XYZ file of C-alpha atoms in Angstrom:
603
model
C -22.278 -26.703 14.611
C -26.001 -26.044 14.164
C -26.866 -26.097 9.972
C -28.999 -22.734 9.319
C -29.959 -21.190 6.292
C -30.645 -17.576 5.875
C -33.301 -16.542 3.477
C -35.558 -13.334 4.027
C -37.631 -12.761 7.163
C -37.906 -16.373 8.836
C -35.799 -18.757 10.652
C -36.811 -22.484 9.488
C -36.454 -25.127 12.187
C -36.071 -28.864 11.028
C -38.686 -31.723 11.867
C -40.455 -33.562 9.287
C -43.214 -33.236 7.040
C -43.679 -32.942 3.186
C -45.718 -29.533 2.950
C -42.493 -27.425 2.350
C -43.933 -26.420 -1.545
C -46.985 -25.023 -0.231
C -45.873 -23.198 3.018
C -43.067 -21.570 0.873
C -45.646 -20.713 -1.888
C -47.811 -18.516 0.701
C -44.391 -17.184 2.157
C -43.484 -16.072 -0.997
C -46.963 -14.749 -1.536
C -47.093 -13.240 1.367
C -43.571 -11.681 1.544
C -44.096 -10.238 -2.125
C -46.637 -8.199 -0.796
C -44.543 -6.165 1.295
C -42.508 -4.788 -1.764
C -39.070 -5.948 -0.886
C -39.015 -9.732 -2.552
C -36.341 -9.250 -5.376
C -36.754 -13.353 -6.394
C -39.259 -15.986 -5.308
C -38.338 -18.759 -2.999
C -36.766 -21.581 -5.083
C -38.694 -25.054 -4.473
C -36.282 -26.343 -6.941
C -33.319 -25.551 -5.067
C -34.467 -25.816 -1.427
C -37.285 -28.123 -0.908
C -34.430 -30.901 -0.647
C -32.593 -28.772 2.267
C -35.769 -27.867 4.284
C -38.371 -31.291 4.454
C -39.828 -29.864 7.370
C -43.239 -28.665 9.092
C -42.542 -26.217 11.407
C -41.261 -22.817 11.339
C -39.959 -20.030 13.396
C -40.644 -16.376 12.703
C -37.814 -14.192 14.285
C -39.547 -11.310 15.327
C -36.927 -8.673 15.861
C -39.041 -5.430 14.738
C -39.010 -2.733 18.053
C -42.277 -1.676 16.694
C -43.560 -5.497 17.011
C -43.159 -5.537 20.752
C -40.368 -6.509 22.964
C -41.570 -9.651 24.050
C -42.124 -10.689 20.704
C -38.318 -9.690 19.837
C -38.032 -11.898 23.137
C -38.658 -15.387 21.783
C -39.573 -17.210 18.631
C -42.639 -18.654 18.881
C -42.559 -22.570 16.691
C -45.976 -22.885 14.363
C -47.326 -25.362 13.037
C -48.229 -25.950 9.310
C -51.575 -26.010 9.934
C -51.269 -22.185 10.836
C -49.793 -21.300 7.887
C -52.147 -23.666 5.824
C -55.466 -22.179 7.710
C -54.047 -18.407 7.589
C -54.972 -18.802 11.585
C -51.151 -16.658 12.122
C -50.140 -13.434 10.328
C -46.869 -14.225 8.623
C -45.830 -10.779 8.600
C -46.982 -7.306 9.447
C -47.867 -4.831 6.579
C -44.382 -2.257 7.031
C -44.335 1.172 6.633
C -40.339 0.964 5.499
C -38.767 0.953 2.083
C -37.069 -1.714 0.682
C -33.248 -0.028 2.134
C -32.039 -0.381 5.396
C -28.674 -0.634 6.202
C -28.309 -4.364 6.795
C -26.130 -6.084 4.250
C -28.086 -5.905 1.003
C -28.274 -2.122 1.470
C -25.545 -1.114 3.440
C -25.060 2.340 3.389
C -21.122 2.984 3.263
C -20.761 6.638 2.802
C -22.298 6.469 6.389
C -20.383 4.241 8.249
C -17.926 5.746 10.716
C -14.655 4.768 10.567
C -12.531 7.062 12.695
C -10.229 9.406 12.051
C -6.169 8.765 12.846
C -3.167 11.526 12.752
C -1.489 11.659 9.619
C 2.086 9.539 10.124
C 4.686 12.793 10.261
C 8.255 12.232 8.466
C 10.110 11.380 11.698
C 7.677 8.439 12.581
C 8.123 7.385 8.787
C 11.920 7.170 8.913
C 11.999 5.701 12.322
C 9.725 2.993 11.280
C 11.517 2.456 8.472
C 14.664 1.905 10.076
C 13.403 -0.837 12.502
C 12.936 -2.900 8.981
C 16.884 -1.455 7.874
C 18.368 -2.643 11.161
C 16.209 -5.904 12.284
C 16.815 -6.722 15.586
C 15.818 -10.236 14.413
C 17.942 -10.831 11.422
C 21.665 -10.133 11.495
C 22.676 -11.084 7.829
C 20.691 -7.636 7.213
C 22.496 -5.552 9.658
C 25.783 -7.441 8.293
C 24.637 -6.315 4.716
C 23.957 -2.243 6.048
C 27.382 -2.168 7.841
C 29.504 -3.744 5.093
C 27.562 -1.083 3.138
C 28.551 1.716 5.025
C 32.037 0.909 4.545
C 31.685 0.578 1.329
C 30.508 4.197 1.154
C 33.471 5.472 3.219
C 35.874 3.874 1.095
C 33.982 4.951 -1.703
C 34.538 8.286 -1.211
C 37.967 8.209 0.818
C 38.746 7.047 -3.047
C 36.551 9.742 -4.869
C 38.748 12.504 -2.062
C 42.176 10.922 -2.922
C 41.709 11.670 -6.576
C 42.263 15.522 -6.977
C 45.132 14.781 -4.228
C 46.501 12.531 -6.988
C 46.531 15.032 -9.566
C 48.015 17.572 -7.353
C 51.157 15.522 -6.417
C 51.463 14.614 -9.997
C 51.313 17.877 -11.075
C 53.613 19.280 -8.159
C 56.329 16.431 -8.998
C 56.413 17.338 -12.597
C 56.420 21.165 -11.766
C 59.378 20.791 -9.490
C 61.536 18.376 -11.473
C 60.927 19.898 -14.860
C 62.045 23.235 -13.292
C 64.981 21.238 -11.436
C 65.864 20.086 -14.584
C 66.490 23.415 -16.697
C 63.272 24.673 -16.285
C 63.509 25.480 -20.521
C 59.472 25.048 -20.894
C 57.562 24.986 -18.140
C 55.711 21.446 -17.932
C 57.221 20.336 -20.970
C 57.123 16.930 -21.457
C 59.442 16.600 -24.346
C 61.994 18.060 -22.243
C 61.910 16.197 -19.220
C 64.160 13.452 -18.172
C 62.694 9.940 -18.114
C 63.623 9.817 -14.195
C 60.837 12.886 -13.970
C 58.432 11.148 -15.836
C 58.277 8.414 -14.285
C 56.869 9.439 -11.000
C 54.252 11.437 -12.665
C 53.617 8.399 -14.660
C 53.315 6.154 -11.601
C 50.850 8.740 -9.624
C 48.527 9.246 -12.543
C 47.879 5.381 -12.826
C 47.096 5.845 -8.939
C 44.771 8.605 -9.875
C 43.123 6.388 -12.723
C 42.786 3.311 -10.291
C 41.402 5.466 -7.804
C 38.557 6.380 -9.646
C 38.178 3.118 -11.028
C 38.191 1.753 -7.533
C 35.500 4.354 -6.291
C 33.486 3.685 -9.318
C 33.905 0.075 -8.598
C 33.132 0.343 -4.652
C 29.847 2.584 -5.334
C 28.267 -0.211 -7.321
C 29.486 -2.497 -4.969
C 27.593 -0.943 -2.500
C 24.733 -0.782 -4.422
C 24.515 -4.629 -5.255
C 24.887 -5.571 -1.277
C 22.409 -2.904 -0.467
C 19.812 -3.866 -3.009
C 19.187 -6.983 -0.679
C 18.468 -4.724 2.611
C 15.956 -2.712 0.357
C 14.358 -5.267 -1.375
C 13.676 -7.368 1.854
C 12.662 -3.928 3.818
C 10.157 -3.536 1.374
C 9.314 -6.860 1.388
C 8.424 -7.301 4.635
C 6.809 -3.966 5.347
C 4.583 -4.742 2.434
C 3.759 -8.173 3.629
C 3.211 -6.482 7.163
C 0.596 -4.079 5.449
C -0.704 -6.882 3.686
C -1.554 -9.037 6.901
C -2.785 -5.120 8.698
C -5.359 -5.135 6.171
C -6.542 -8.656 6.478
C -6.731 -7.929 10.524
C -8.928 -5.055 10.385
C -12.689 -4.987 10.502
C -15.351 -5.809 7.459
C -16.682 -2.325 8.302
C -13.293 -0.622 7.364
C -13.425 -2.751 4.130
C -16.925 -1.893 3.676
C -15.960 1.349 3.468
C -12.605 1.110 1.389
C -12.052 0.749 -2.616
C -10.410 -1.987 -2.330
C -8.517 -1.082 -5.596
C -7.463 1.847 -3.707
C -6.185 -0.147 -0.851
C -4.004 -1.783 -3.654
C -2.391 1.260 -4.791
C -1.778 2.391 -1.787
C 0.190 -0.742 -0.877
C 1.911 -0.222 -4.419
C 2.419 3.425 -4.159
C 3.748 3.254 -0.386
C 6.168 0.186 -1.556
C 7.331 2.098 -4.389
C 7.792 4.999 -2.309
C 9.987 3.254 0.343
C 12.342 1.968 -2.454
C 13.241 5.514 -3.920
C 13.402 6.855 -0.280
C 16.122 4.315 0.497
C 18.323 4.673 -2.667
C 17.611 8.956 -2.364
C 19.270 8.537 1.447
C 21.954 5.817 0.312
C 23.151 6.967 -3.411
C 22.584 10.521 -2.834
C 21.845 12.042 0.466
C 24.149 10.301 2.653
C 26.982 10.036 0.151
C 26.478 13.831 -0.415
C 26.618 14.817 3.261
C 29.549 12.644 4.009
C 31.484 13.743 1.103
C 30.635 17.605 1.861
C 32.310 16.820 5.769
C 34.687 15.623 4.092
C 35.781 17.677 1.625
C 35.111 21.013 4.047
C 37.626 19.363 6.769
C 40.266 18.695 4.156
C 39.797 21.926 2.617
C 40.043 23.627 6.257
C 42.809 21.441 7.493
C 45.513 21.521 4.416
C 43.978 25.202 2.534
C 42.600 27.112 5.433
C 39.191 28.226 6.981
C 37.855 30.229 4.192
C 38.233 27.480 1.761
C 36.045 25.181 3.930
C 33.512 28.093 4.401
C 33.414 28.687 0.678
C 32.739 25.145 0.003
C 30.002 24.328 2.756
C 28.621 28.270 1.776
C 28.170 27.319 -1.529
C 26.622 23.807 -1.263
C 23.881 25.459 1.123
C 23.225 28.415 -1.639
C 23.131 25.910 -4.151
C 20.704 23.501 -1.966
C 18.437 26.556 -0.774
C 18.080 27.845 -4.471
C 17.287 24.355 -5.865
C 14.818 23.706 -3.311
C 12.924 26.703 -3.682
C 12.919 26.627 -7.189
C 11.614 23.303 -7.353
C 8.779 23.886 -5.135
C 8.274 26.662 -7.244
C 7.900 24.801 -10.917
C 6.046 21.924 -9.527
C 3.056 23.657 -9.584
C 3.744 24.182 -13.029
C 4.201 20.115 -13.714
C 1.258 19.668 -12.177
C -0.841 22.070 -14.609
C 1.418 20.334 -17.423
C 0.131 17.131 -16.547
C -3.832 17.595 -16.006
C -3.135 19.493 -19.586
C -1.905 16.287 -20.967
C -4.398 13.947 -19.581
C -7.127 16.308 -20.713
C -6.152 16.220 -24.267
C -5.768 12.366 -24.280
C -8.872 12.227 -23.070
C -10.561 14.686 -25.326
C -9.063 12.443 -28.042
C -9.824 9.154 -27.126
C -13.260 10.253 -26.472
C -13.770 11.609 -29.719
C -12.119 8.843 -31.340
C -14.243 6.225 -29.944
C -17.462 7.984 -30.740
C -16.176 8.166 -34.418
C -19.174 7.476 -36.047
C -21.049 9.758 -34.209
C -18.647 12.654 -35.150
C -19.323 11.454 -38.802
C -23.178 11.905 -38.044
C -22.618 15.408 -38.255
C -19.957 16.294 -39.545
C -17.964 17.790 -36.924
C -14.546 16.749 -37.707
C -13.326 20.769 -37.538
C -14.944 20.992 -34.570
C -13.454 17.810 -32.368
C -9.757 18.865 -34.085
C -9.984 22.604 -32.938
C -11.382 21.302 -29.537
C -8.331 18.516 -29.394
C -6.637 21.671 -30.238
C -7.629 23.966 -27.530
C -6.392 21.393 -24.863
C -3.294 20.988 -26.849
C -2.363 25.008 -26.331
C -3.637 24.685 -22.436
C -0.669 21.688 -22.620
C 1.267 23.784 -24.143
C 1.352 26.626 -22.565
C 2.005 24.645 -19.263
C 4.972 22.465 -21.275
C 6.603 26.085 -22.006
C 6.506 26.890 -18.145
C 8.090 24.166 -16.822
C 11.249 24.261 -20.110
C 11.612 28.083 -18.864
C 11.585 27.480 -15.245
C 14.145 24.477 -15.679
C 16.351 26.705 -17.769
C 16.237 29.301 -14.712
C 17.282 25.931 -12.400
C 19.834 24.941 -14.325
C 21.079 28.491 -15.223
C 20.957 29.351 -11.495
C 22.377 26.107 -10.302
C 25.690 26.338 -12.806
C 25.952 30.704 -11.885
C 26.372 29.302 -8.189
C 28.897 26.602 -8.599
C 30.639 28.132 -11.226
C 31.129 31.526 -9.158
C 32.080 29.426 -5.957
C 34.899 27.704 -8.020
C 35.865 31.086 -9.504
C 36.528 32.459 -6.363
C 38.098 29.293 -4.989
C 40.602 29.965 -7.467
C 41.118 33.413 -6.892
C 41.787 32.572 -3.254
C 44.142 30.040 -4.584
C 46.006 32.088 -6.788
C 46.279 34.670 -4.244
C 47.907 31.999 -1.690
C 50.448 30.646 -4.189
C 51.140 34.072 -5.395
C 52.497 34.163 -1.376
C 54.199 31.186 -1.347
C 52.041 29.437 0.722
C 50.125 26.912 -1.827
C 51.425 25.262 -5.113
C 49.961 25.217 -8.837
C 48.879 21.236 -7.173
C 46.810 22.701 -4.489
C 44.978 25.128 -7.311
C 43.734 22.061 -9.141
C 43.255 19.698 -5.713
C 40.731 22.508 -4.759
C 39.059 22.816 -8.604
C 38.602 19.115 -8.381
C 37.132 18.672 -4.627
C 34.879 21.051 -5.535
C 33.642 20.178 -9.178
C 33.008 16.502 -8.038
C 30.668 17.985 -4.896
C 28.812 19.644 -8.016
C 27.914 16.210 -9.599
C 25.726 14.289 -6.985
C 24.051 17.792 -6.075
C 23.228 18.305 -9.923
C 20.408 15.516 -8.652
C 19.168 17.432 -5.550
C 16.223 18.987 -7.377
C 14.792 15.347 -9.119
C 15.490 14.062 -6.002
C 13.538 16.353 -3.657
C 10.941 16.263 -5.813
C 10.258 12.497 -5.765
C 11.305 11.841 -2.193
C 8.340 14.475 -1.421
C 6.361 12.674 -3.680
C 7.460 9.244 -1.952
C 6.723 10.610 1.537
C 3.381 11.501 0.213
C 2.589 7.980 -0.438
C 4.433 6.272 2.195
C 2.423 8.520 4.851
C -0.653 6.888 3.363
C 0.546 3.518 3.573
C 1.828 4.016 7.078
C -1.275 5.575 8.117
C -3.432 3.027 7.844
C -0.747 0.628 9.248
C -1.904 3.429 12.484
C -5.497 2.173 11.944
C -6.649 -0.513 14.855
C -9.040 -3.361 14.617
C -12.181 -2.418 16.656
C -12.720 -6.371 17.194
C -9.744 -8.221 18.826
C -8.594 -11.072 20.657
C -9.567 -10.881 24.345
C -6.638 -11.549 26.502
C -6.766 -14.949 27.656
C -9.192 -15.845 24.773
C -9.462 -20.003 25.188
C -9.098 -22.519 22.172
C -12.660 -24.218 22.656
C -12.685 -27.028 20.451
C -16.199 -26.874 18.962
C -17.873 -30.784 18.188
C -21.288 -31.316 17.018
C -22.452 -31.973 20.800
C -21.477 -28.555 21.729
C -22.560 -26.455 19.196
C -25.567 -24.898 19.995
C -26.004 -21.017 18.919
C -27.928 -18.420 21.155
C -28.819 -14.785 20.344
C -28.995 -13.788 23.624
C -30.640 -9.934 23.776
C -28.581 -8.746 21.031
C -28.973 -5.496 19.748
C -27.185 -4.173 16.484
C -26.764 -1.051 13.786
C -25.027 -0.077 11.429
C -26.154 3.147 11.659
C -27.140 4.664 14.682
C -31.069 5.092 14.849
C -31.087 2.587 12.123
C -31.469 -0.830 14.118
C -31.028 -4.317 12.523
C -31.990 -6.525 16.157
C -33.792 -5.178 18.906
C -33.670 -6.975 21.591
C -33.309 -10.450 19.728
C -33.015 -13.607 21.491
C -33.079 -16.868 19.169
C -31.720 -20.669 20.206
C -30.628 -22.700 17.809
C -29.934 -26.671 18.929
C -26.896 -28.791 18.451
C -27.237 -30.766 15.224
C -30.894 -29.091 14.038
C -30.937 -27.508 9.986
C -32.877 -24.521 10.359
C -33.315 -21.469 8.311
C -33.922 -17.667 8.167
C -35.772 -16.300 5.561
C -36.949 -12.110 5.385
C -36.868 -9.296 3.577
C -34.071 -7.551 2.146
C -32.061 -5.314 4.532
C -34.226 -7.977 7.264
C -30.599 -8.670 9.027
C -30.340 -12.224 7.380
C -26.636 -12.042 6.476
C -25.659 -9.737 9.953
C -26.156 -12.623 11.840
C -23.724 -14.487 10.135
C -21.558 -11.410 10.611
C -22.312 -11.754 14.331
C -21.784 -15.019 14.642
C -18.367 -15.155 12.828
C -17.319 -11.526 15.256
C -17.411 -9.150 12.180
C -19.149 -6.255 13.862
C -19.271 -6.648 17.589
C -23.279 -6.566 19.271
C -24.101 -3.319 20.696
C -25.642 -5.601 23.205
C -26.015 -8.524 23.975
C -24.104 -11.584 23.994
C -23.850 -14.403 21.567
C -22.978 -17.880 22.949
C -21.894 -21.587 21.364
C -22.219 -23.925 23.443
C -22.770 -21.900 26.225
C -19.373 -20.208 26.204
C -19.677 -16.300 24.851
C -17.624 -15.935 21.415
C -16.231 -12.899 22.716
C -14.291 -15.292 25.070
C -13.098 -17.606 22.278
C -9.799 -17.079 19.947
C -10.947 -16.292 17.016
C -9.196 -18.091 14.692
C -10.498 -21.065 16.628
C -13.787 -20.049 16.084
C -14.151 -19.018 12.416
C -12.188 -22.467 11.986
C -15.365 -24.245 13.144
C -17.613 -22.692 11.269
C -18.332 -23.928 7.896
C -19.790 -21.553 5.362
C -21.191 -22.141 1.484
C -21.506 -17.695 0.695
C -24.520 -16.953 -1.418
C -22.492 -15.367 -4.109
C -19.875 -18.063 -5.597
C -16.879 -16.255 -4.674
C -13.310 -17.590 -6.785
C -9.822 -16.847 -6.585
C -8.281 -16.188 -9.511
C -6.616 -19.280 -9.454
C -6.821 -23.417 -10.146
C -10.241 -25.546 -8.924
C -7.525 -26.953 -6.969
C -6.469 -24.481 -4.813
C -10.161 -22.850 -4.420
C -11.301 -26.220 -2.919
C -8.400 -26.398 -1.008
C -8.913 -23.301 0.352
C -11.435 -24.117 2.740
C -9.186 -26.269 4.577
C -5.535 -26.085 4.304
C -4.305 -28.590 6.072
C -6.147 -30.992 3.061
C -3.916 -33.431 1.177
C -4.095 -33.280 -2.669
C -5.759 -37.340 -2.597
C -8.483 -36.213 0.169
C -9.633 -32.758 -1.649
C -9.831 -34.747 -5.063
C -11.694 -37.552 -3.410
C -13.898 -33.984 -2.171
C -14.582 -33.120 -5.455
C -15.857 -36.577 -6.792
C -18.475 -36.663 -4.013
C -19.754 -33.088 -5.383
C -19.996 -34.663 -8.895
C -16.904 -32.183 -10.298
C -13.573 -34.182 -10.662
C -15.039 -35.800 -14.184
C -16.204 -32.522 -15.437
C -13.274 -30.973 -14.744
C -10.972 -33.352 -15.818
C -12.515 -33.002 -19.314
C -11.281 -29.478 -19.596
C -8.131 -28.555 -21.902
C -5.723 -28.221 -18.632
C -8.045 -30.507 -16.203
């Protein structure tokens, strides 16, 4: 491809000559004049690069004519020499224009997309669950679901335990004499034994539920962890395939945390719905139809009644007292920051004096946090309180209904503690629900973010059909055909500019700041998209090349040195990956670095 280098209001064309120095000098006198040279023209650096004679000025101003912003017209030296040509015309601008040294970012549109609701969330996060493309996954989620049923078939069987212990050693106690009523002194070994042999059931079915939950939670952790692997890795790539202007317009610290926050916020979503949630729903069905099916209807109503009271009372509360986290926090930060501050300016404080005053100002924040701190301890007693009045009454009147029925004959003293237990083991997961609710909200928060801007489409894509054109030197002329651009509307860069640049010539641009030096490399490599205009190489529009082809064939050397934070090695590898180790060291000996850098402590 054509060599070109961009340098304030001129494009440079190649031929021969050795008056570069003193054509540059009266550029660089004449461009100063116009306010907007930041830096002279370096002979130093670019009299090697540009031996040539003859210049093009790329007249692209609208208020320079259209068929000046039509063609380039070539000049001699002489010209310049002889002051027969204006350079440039006296302009009436400032030095800002929203090109790419002064790119205005708070005005850029970007769009607008529709928030990502909760439904769209959870669907899209079960595509990554269930991959259609990877069945040791979906293996992993259904041998987790059993897991959980067998889980709590185990955690249900336990209170059944204790009932037909207790109902064997009630009966054959009172078979036996009945002298003291569960006695176990008294009892025969024959009795005991049975009871005996059921409670070790009841022990190893809790042991076995215990050992079945974390079971579940090992083969899980591999469906979460890769979920939120690959979604993150999918945002990752998003963000890479949308437009410099979105990126222009982004922090792209912000960007990071957003990708943190949303990956952090998938991970507690998916252990809320598979430790708590979904355990807690299936053991409620569960529960309710056993209490139904072997107690009665009112004992199932009682027990579903009171898990929604309890769930409706923690939920409100919660979204209650949040309000008063939140004050507790800014409280907090506020007096850290009041501190540090005051700390760090020490010796200022010392100047005069005012050690009373910082302390009763760290003070004053300190009440604010405390005040706030107080609020949220009183409101979690009333949660708590509430939470244990609920449960506590439900069981109470479980009882009573218990009683009652084996006061008639129709339940035993086993069925009075099968019910206690069914229901005080429902009370331990949803002594969680309001932590839980609070950070899945929170999680949804950031994961709407995240999935938001997955919503957000590239304005510049592949056209359908786009062709691989291999680009050689022999084909790789550039043409500006009529190409008009902004940033901003009413703010254009090009009017109407129409530039040819030969196969194989060096040329360069050189203009003011703001001039559109650096948007033409921008237009060339299909960063922003002409708002007219087409841009050819080799004749073939770029719009009608893949771009990864193109941006493949075009080499680039950025006018900021931009690094990764990694080794020399893989920075000069970077420009071409498919490099061997031997060819990109034999690179850096031609650019004079492998000794210098082979000196260094880990060279």
């Amino acid at each position: 491809m054509a060599n070109f280098l961009i340098y304030n209001k001129f494009l440079l064309c190649k031929s021969s000559g050795s008056e570069v120095p003193k054509v540059l000098k009266q550029l660089n006198d004449r461009l100063s004049l116009n306010g907007c040279i930041r830096r002279p023209f370096s002979f130093r650096h670019k009299e090697n690069l540009l031996r040539s004679t003859s210049y093009l000025p790329v007249h692209h101003n609208p208020t320079e004519g259209r068929e000046q912003g039509q063609r380039c017209r070539r000049l001699s030296a002489s010209h310049f020499r002889h002051g027969k040509t204006p350079l440039l015309k006296p302009q009436t601008r400032t030095c800002f224009h929203p090109g790419v040294s002064g790119l205005s970012r708070e005005h850029m549109s970007m769009g607008t997309n529709q928030p990502v609701d909760s439904k769209q969330m959870l669907e899209g996060m079960l595509t990554y669950i269930w991959p259609k493309d990877d069945p040791s996954i979906r293996n992993r989620v259904k041998l987790a679901v059993g897991l959980l049923v067998s889980a709590k078939l185990l955690n249900v069987s336990v209170p059944f335990l204790f009932k037909f212990a207790v109902d064997d050693l009630n009966t054959k106690v009172a078979a036996s004499g009945g002298e003291a009523f569960l006695n176990f002194s008294s009892a025969p070994d024959a009795v005991l034994s049975t009871a005996v042999a059921i409670l070790i059931g009841y022990g190893i079915a809790r042991a076995g539920a215990a050992g079945f939950n974390e079971l579940r939670n090992a083969v899980f952790a591999k469906v979460a962890q890769h979920s939120i692997r690959r979604i993150a890795r999918n945002v990752f790539l998003h963000l890479h395939n949308l437009d410099l202007s979105f990126h222009l317009s982004r922090q792209t610290g912000a960007l990071s945390k957003t990708i943190d926050r949303g990956s952090r916020g998938i991970n507690f979503v998916l252990s809320a719905m598979v430790f708590n949630i979904v355990p807690t729903a299936f053991e409620l069905a569960l529960v309710s139809s056993i209490l139904g099916l072997k107690c009665g209807a009112g004992f199932a109503l009682l027990s579903v009644g009171c898990v929604g009271l309890y769930s409706a009372f923690t939920l409100a509360i919660t979204q209650w007292r949040t309000k008063f986290r939140v004050f507790m926090n800014r409280a907090e930060n506020e007096a850290g920051n009041k501190a540090i501050d005051s700390l760090i300016n020490y010796e200022t404080v010392k100047y005069f004096s005012n050690e009373k005053y910082e302390a009763e100002r760290y003070d004053q924040a300190l009440k604010k946090y405390e005040d706030a701190s107080l609020k949220t301890s009183t409101s979690l007693a009333l949660l708590n309180f509430g939470q244990s009045a609920i449960f506590s009454g439900a069981i109470a009147m479980a009882m009573v209904l218990a009683a009652k029925q084996i006061a008639q004959g129709n339940m035993t003293v086993g069925d009075l503690v099968m019910v206690n237990g069914l229901l005080f083991q429902l009370s331990v997961p949803l002594g969680f629900l309001g932590s839980v609710y609070r950070e899945v909200r929170q999680a949804l928060i950031d994961m709407q973010t995240m999935f938001t801007l997955m919503t957000q489409e590239p304005n510049i894509k592949n056209k359908e059909g786009a062709q691989i054109l291999p680009i050689t030197r022999d084909n790789s002329s550039i043409e500006f055909r009529n190409v008009n651009f902004s940033y901003v509307p009413g703010k254009p860069i090009f009017d109407n500019l129409s530039l040819t640049i030969p196969a194989g010539k060096k040329i360069a641009i050189v203009g003011g700041s703001g001039s559109g030096k650096s948007s033409m490399i921008r237009l060339l490599y299909r960063f922003f998209e002409p708002s007219s205009g087409e841009i050819l190489i080799g004749g073939v529009n770029i719009k009608d090349i893949d771009l990864e082809c193109l941006r493949k064939s075009i080499s680039i050397v950025p006018q900021d040195s931009v690094l990764f934070h990694e080794t020399i090695f893989y920075n000069l590898h970077y420009g071409d990956l498919s490099k061997t180790q031997e060819e990109v060291v034999e690179a850096s000996k031609m650019a004079d670095l492998h000794d210098a850098v082979s000196k260094w402590p880990q060279g």
